[in-house]
mmCIF file of C-alpha atoms in Angstrom:
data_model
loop_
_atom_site.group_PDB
_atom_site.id
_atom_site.type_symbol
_atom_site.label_atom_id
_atom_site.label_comp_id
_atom_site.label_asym_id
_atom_site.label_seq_id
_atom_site.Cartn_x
_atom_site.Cartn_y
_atom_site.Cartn_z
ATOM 1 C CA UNK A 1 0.000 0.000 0.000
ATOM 2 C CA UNK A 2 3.539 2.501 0.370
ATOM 3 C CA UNK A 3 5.031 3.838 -3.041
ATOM 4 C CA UNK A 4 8.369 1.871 -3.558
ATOM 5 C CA UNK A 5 9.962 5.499 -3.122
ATOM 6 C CA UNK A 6 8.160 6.422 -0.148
ATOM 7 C CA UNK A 7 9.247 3.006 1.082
ATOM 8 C CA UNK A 8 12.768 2.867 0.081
ATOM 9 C CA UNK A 9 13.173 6.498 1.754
ATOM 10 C CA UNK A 10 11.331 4.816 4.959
ATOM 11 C CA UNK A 11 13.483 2.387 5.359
ATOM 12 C CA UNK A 12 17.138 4.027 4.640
ATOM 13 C CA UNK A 13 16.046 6.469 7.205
ATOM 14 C CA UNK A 14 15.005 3.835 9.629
ATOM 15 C CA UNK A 15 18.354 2.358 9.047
ATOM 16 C CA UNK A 16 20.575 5.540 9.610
ATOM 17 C CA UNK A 17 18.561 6.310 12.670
ATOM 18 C CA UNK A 18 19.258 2.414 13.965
ATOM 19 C CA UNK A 19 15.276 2.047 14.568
ATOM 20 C CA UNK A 20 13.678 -1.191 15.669
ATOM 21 C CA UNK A 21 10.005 -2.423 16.126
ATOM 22 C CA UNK A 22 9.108 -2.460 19.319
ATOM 23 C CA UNK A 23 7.729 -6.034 19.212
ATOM 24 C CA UNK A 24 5.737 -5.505 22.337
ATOM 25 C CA UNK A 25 3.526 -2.361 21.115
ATOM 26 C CA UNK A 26 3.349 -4.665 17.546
ATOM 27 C CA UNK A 27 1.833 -7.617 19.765
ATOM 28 C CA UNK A 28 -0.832 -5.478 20.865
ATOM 29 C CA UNK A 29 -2.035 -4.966 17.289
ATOM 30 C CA UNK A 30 -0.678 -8.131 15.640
ATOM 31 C CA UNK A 31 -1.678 -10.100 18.414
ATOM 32 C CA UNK A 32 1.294 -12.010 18.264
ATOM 33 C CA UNK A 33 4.699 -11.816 20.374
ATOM 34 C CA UNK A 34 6.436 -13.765 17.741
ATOM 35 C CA UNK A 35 7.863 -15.568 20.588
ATOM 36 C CA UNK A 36 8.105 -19.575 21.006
ATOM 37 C CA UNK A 37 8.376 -21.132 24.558
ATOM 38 C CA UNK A 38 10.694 -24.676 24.927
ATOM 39 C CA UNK A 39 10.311 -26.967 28.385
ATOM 40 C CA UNK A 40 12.744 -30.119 28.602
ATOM 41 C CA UNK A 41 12.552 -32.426 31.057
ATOM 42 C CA UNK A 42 15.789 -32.059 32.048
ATOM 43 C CA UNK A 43 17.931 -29.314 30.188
ATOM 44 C CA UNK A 44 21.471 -31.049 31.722
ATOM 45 C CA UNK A 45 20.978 -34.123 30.105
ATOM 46 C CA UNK A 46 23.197 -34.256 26.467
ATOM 47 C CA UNK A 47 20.071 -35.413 24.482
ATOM 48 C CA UNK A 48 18.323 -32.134 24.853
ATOM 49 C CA UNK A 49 20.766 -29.500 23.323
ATOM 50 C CA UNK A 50 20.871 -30.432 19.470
ATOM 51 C CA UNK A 51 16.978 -30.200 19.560
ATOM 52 C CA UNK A 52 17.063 -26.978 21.581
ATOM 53 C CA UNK A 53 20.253 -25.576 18.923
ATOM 54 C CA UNK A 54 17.643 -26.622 16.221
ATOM 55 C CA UNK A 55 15.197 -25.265 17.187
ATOM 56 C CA UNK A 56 16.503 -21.968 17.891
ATOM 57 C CA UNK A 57 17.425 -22.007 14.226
ATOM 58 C CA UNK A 58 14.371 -22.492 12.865
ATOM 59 C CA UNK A 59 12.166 -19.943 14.782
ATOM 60 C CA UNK A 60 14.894 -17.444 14.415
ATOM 61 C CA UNK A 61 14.708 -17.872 10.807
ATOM 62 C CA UNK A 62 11.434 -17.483 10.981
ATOM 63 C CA UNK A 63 11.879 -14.056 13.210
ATOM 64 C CA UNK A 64 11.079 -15.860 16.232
ATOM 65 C CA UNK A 65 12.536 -15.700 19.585
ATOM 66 C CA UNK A 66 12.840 -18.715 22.074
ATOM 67 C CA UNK A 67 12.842 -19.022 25.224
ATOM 68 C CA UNK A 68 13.849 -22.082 26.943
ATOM 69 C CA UNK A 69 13.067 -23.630 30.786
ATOM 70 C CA UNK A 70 13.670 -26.872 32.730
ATOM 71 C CA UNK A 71 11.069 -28.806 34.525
ATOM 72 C CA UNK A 72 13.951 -31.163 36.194
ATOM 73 C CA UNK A 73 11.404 -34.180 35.405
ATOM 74 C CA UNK A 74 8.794 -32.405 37.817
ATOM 75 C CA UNK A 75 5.342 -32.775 36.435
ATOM 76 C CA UNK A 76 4.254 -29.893 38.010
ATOM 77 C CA UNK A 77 6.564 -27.670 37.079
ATOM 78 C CA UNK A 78 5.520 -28.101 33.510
ATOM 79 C CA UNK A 79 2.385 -26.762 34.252
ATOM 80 C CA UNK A 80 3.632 -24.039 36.236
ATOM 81 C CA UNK A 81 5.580 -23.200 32.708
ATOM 82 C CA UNK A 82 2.905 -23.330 30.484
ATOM 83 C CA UNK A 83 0.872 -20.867 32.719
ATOM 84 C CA UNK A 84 3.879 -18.525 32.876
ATOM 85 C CA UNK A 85 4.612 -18.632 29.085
ATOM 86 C CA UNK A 86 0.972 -19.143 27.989
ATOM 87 C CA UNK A 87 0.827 -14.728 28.107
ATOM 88 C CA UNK A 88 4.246 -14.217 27.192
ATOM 89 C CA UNK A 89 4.375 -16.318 23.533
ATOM 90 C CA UNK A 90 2.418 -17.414 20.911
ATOM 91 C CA UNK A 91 3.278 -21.345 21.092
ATOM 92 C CA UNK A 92 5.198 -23.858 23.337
ATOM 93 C CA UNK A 93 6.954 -26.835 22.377
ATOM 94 C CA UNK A 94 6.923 -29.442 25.327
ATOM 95 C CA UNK A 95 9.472 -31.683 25.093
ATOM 96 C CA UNK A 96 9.374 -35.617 26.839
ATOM 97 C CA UNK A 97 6.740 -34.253 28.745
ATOM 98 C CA UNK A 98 5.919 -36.521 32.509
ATOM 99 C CA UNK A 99 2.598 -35.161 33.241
ATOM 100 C CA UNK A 100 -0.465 -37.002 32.362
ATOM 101 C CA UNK A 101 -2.659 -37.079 29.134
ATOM 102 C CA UNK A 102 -5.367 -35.429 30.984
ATOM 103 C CA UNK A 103 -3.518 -32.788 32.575
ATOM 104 C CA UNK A 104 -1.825 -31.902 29.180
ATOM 105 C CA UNK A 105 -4.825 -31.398 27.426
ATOM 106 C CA UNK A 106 -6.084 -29.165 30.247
ATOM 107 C CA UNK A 107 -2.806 -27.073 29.286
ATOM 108 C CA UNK A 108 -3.347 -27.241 25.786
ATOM 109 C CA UNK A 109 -6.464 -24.916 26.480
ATOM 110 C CA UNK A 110 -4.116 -22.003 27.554
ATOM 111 C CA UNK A 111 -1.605 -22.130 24.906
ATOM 112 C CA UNK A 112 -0.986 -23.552 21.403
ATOM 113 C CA UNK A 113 1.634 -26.602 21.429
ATOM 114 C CA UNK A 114 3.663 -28.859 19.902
ATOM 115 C CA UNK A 115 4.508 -31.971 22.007
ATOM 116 C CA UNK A 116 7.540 -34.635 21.065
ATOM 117 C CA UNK A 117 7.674 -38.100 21.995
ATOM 118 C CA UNK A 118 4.115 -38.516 23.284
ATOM 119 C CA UNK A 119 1.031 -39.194 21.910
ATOM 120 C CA UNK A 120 -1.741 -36.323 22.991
ATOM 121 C CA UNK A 121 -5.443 -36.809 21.234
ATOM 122 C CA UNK A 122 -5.868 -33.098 19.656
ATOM 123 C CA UNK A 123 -2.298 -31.743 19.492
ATOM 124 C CA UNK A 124 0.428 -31.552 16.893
ATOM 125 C CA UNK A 125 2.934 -34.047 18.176
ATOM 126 C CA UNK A 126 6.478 -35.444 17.047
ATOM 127 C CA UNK A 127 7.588 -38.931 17.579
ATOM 128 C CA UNK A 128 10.850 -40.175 17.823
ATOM 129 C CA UNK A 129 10.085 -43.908 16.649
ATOM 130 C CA UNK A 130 11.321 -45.495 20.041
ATOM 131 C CA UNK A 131 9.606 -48.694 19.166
ATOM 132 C CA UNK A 132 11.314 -49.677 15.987
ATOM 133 C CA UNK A 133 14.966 -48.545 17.843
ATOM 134 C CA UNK A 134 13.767 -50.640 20.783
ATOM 135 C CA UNK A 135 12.946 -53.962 18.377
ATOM 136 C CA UNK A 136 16.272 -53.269 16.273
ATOM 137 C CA UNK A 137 18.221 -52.835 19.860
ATOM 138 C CA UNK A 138 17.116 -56.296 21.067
ATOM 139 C CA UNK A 139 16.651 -58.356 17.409
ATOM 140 C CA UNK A 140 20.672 -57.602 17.694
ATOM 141 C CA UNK A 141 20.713 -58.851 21.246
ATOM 142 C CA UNK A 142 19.747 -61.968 20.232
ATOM 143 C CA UNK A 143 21.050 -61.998 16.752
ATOM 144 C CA UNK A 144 24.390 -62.265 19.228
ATOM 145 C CA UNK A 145 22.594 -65.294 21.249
ATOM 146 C CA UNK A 146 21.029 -63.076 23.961
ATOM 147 C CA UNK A 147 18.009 -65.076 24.596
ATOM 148 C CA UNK A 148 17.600 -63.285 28.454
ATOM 149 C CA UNK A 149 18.145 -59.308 28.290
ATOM 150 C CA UNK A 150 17.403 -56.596 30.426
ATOM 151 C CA UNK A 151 15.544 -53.343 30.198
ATOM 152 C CA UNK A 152 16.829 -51.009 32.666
ATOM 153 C CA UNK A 153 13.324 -48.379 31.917
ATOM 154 C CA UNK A 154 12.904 -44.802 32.635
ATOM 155 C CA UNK A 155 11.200 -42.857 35.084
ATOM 156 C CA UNK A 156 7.495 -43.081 35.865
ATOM 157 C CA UNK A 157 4.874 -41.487 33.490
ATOM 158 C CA UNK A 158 7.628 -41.517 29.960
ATOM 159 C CA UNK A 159 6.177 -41.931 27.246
ATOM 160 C CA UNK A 160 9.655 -43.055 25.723
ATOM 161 C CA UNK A 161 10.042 -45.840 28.427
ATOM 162 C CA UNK A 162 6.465 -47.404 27.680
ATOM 163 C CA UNK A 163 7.002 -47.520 24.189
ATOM 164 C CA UNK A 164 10.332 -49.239 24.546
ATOM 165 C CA UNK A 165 8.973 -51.679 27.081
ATOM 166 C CA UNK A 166 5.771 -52.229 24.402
ATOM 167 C CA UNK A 167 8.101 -53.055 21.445
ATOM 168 C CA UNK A 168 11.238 -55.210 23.044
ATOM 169 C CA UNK A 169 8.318 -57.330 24.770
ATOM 170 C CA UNK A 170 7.259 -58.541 21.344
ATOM 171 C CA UNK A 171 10.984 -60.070 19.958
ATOM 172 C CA UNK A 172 10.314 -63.895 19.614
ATOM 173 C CA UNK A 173 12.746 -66.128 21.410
ATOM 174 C CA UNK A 174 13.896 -63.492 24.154
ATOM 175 C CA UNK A 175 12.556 -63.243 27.705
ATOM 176 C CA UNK A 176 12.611 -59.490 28.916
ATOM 177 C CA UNK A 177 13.454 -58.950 32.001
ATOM 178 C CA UNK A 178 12.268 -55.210 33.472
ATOM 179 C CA UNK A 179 14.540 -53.144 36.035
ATOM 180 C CA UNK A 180 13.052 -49.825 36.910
ATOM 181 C CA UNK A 181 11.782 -47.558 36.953
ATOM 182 C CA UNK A 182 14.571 -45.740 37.397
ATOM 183 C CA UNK A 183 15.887 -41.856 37.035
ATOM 184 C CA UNK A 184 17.203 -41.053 33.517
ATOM 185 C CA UNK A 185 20.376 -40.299 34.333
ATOM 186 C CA UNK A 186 24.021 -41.727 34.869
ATOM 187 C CA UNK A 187 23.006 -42.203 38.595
ATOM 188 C CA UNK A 188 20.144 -43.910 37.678
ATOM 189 C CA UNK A 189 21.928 -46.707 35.564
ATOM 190 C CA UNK A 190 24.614 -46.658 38.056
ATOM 191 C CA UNK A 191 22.007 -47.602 40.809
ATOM 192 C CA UNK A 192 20.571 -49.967 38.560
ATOM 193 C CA UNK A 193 23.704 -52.117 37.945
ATOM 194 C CA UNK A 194 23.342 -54.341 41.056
ATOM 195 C CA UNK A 195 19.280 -55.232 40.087
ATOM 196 C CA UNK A 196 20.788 -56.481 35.890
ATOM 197 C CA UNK A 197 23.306 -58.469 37.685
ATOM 198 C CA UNK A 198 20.859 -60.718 39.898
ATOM 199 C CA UNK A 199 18.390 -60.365 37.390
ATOM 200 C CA UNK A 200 20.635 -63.080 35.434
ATOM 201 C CA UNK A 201 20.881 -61.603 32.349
ATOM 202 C CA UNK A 202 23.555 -61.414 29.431
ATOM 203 C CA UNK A 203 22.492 -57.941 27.668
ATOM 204 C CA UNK A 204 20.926 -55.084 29.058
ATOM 205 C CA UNK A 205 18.958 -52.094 26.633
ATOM 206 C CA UNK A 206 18.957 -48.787 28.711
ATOM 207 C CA UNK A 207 16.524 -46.153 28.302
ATOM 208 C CA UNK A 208 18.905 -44.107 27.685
ATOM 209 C CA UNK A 209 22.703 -43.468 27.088
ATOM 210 C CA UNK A 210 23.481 -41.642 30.300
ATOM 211 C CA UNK A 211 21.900 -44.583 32.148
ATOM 212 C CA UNK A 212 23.683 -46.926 29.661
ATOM 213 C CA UNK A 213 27.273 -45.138 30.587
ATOM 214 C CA UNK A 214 26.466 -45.048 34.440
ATOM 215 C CA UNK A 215 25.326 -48.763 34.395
ATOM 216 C CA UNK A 216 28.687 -49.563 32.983
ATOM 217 C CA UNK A 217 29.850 -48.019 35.756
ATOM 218 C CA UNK A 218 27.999 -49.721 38.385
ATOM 219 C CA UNK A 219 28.858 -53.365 36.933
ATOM 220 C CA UNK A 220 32.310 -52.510 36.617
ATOM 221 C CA UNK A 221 32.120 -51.854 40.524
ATOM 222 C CA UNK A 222 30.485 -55.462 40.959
ATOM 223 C CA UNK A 223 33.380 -56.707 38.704
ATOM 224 C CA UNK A 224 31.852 -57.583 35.454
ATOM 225 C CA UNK A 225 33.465 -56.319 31.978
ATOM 226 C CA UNK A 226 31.183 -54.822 28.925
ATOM 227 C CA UNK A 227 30.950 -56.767 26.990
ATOM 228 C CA UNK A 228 32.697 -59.956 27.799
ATOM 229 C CA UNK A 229 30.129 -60.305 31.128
ATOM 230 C CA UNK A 230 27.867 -58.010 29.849
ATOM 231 C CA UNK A 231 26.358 -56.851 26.794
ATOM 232 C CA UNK A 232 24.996 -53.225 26.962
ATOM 233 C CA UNK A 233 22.398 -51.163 24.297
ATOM 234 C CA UNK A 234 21.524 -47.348 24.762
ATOM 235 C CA UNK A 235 18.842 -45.062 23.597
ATOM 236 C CA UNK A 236 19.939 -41.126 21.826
ATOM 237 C CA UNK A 237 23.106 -41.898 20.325
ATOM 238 C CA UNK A 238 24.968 -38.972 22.834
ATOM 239 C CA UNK A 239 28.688 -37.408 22.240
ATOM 240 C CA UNK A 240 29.680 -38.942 25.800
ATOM 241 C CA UNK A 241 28.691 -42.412 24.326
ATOM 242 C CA UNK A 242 30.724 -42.476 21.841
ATOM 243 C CA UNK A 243 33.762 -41.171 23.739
ATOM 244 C CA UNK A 244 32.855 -43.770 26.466
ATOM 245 C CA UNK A 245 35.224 -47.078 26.671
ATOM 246 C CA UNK A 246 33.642 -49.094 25.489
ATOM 247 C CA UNK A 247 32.084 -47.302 22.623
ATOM 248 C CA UNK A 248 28.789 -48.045 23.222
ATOM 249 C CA UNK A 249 25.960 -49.694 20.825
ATOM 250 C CA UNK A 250 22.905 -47.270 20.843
ATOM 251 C CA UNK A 251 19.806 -46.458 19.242
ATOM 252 C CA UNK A 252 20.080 -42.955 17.290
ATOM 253 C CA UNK A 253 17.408 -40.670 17.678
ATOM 254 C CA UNK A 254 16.389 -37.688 15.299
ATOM 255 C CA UNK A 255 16.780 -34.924 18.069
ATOM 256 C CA UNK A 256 17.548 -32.029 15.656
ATOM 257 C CA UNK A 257 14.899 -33.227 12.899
ATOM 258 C CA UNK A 258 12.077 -33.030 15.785
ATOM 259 C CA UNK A 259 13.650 -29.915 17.086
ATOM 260 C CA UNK A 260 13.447 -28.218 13.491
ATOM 261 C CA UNK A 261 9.636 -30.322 12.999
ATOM 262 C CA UNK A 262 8.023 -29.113 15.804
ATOM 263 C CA UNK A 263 9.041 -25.316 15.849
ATOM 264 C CA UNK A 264 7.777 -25.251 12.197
ATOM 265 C CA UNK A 265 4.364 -27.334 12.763
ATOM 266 C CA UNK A 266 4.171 -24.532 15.679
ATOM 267 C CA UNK A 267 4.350 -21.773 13.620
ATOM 268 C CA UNK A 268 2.384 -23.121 10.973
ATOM 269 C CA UNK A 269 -0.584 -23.836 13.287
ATOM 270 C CA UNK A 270 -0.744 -27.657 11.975
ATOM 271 C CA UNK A 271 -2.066 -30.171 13.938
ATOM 272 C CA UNK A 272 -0.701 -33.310 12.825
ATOM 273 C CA UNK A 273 0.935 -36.597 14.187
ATOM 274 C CA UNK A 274 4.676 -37.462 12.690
ATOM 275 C CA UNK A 275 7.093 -39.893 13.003
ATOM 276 C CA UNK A 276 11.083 -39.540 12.780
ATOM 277 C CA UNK A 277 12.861 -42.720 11.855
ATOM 278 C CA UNK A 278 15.456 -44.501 14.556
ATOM 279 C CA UNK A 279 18.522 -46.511 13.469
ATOM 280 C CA UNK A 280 20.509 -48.743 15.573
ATOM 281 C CA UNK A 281 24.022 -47.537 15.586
ATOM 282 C CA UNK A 282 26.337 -51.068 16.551
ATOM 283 C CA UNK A 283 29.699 -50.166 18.421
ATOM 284 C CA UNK A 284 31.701 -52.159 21.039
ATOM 285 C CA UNK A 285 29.711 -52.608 24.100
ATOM 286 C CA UNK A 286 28.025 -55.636 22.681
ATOM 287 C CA UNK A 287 29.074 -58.976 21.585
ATOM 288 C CA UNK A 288 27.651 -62.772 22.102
ATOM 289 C CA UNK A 289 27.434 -63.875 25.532
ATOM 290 C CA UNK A 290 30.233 -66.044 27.409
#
């Protein structure tokens, strides 16, 4: 509706003079902050930064801003989030959320969101496909001769960990063997290292690779080698896992794909379901039983 003189002059002035929008008088007329709220479960853990660095690109190039918290696996404190961002952006993305289907969709009433790795009847969601990793994980289990293998399962209320549970249950010709729930982190699997060794197992699948590294840990305190005693499968294919000794086999996961996904279904007001492809990544920290 400007004269491409009028507007050229605009904005060479409105450069020289170093002006900005003022994006908070522009929400009031836009109705839009053209900002994007983020809540991990747990922002220390080294699964959660390529999605966050991915996302961050892609609102940014979209002239978004994000802002980031951690819930430090609190349930409540997700909701607490939502409330405090719900007047502050235009979208969240909740990431491995722990609070209940019920209580999510209550949330979803404040604010528009995107949730990843959990299924949530109305919502745009993004799922890692934990089930296929978790069937590729254990088919090589016992493609080594593992016919009794552990799953050392996340914390209480993950999506993630019922998914993995639901798909290594239904490998023919091996007899799964639960440990958990447990906290999803090195601790965790470190605590968890005394319950695989009198569960009587040969190979363990961890929920994840922090739990993986610390349960390597733990049975190297009760004396037993990975992978000569013990064979040992993460979940997220993270840096530290493949710097650990041993390397250790893991299940990759599409972190900066779902980062990317979901800050773009969020922007684009789409409510759909979709599904990011796993791949078992083999290294040294499993081999065929003794």
């Amino acid at each position: 509706m400007v004269n491409a003189v009028t507007r050229s002059r605009v904005l060479t002035v409105a450069e020289e003079l170093g002006y900005r929008p003022n994006r908070a008088a522009r929400a009031l007329t836009t109705g839009r902050t053209h900002n994007l709220g983020l809540i991990v479960a747990d922002i220390a853990n080294p699964f959660f930064p390529p999605l966050i660095k991915a996302a961050h690109a892609a609102a940014r190039q979209r002239d978004y801003h994000l802002f980031v918290a951690d819930t430090d696996e609190e349930p409540a404190a997700e909701e607490e989030l939502v409330q405090a961002f719900s007047k502050q952006v235009d979208g969240v993305v909740l990431c491995s959320p722990r609070s209940s289907n019920r209580a999510l969709e209550r949330l979803a009433e404040r604010v528009p969101f995107v949730v990843i790795n959990r299924r949530l009847r109305g919502a745009a969601t993004v799922l890692m496909d934990v089930g296929h990793g978790a069937k590729l994980a254990v088919e090589h289990l016992a493609g080594l001769g593992h016919t009794r293998v552990g799953l050392v399962s996340g914390p209480v209320g993950s999506w993630t960990s019922s998914e993995i549970r639901t798909a290594a249950e239904q490998v023919p010709g091996v007899e799964l063997v639960v440990v958990g729930p447990n906290a999803p982190t090195e601790r965790g699997g470190f605590a968890a290292a005394r319950g695989v060794r009198d569960a009587g197992v040969t190979g363990v699948l961890a929920y994840n690779d922090l739990m993986a590294i610390g349960l390597v840990e733990g049975l190297a305190e009760l004396g037993l080698t990975v992978p000569e005693d013990m064979s040992v499968v993460g979940f997220d294919d993270i840096v530290p896992g493949r710097l650990n000794r041993p390397k250790l086999t893991t299940v990759a996961m599409p972190t900066a794909a779902a980062g990317r996904l979901a800050v773009d279904l969020l922007i684009q007001e789409v409510t759909a379901t979709t599904s990011l492809e796993t791949r078992l990544v083999v290294r040294d920290s499993t081999a065929a039983p003794r």
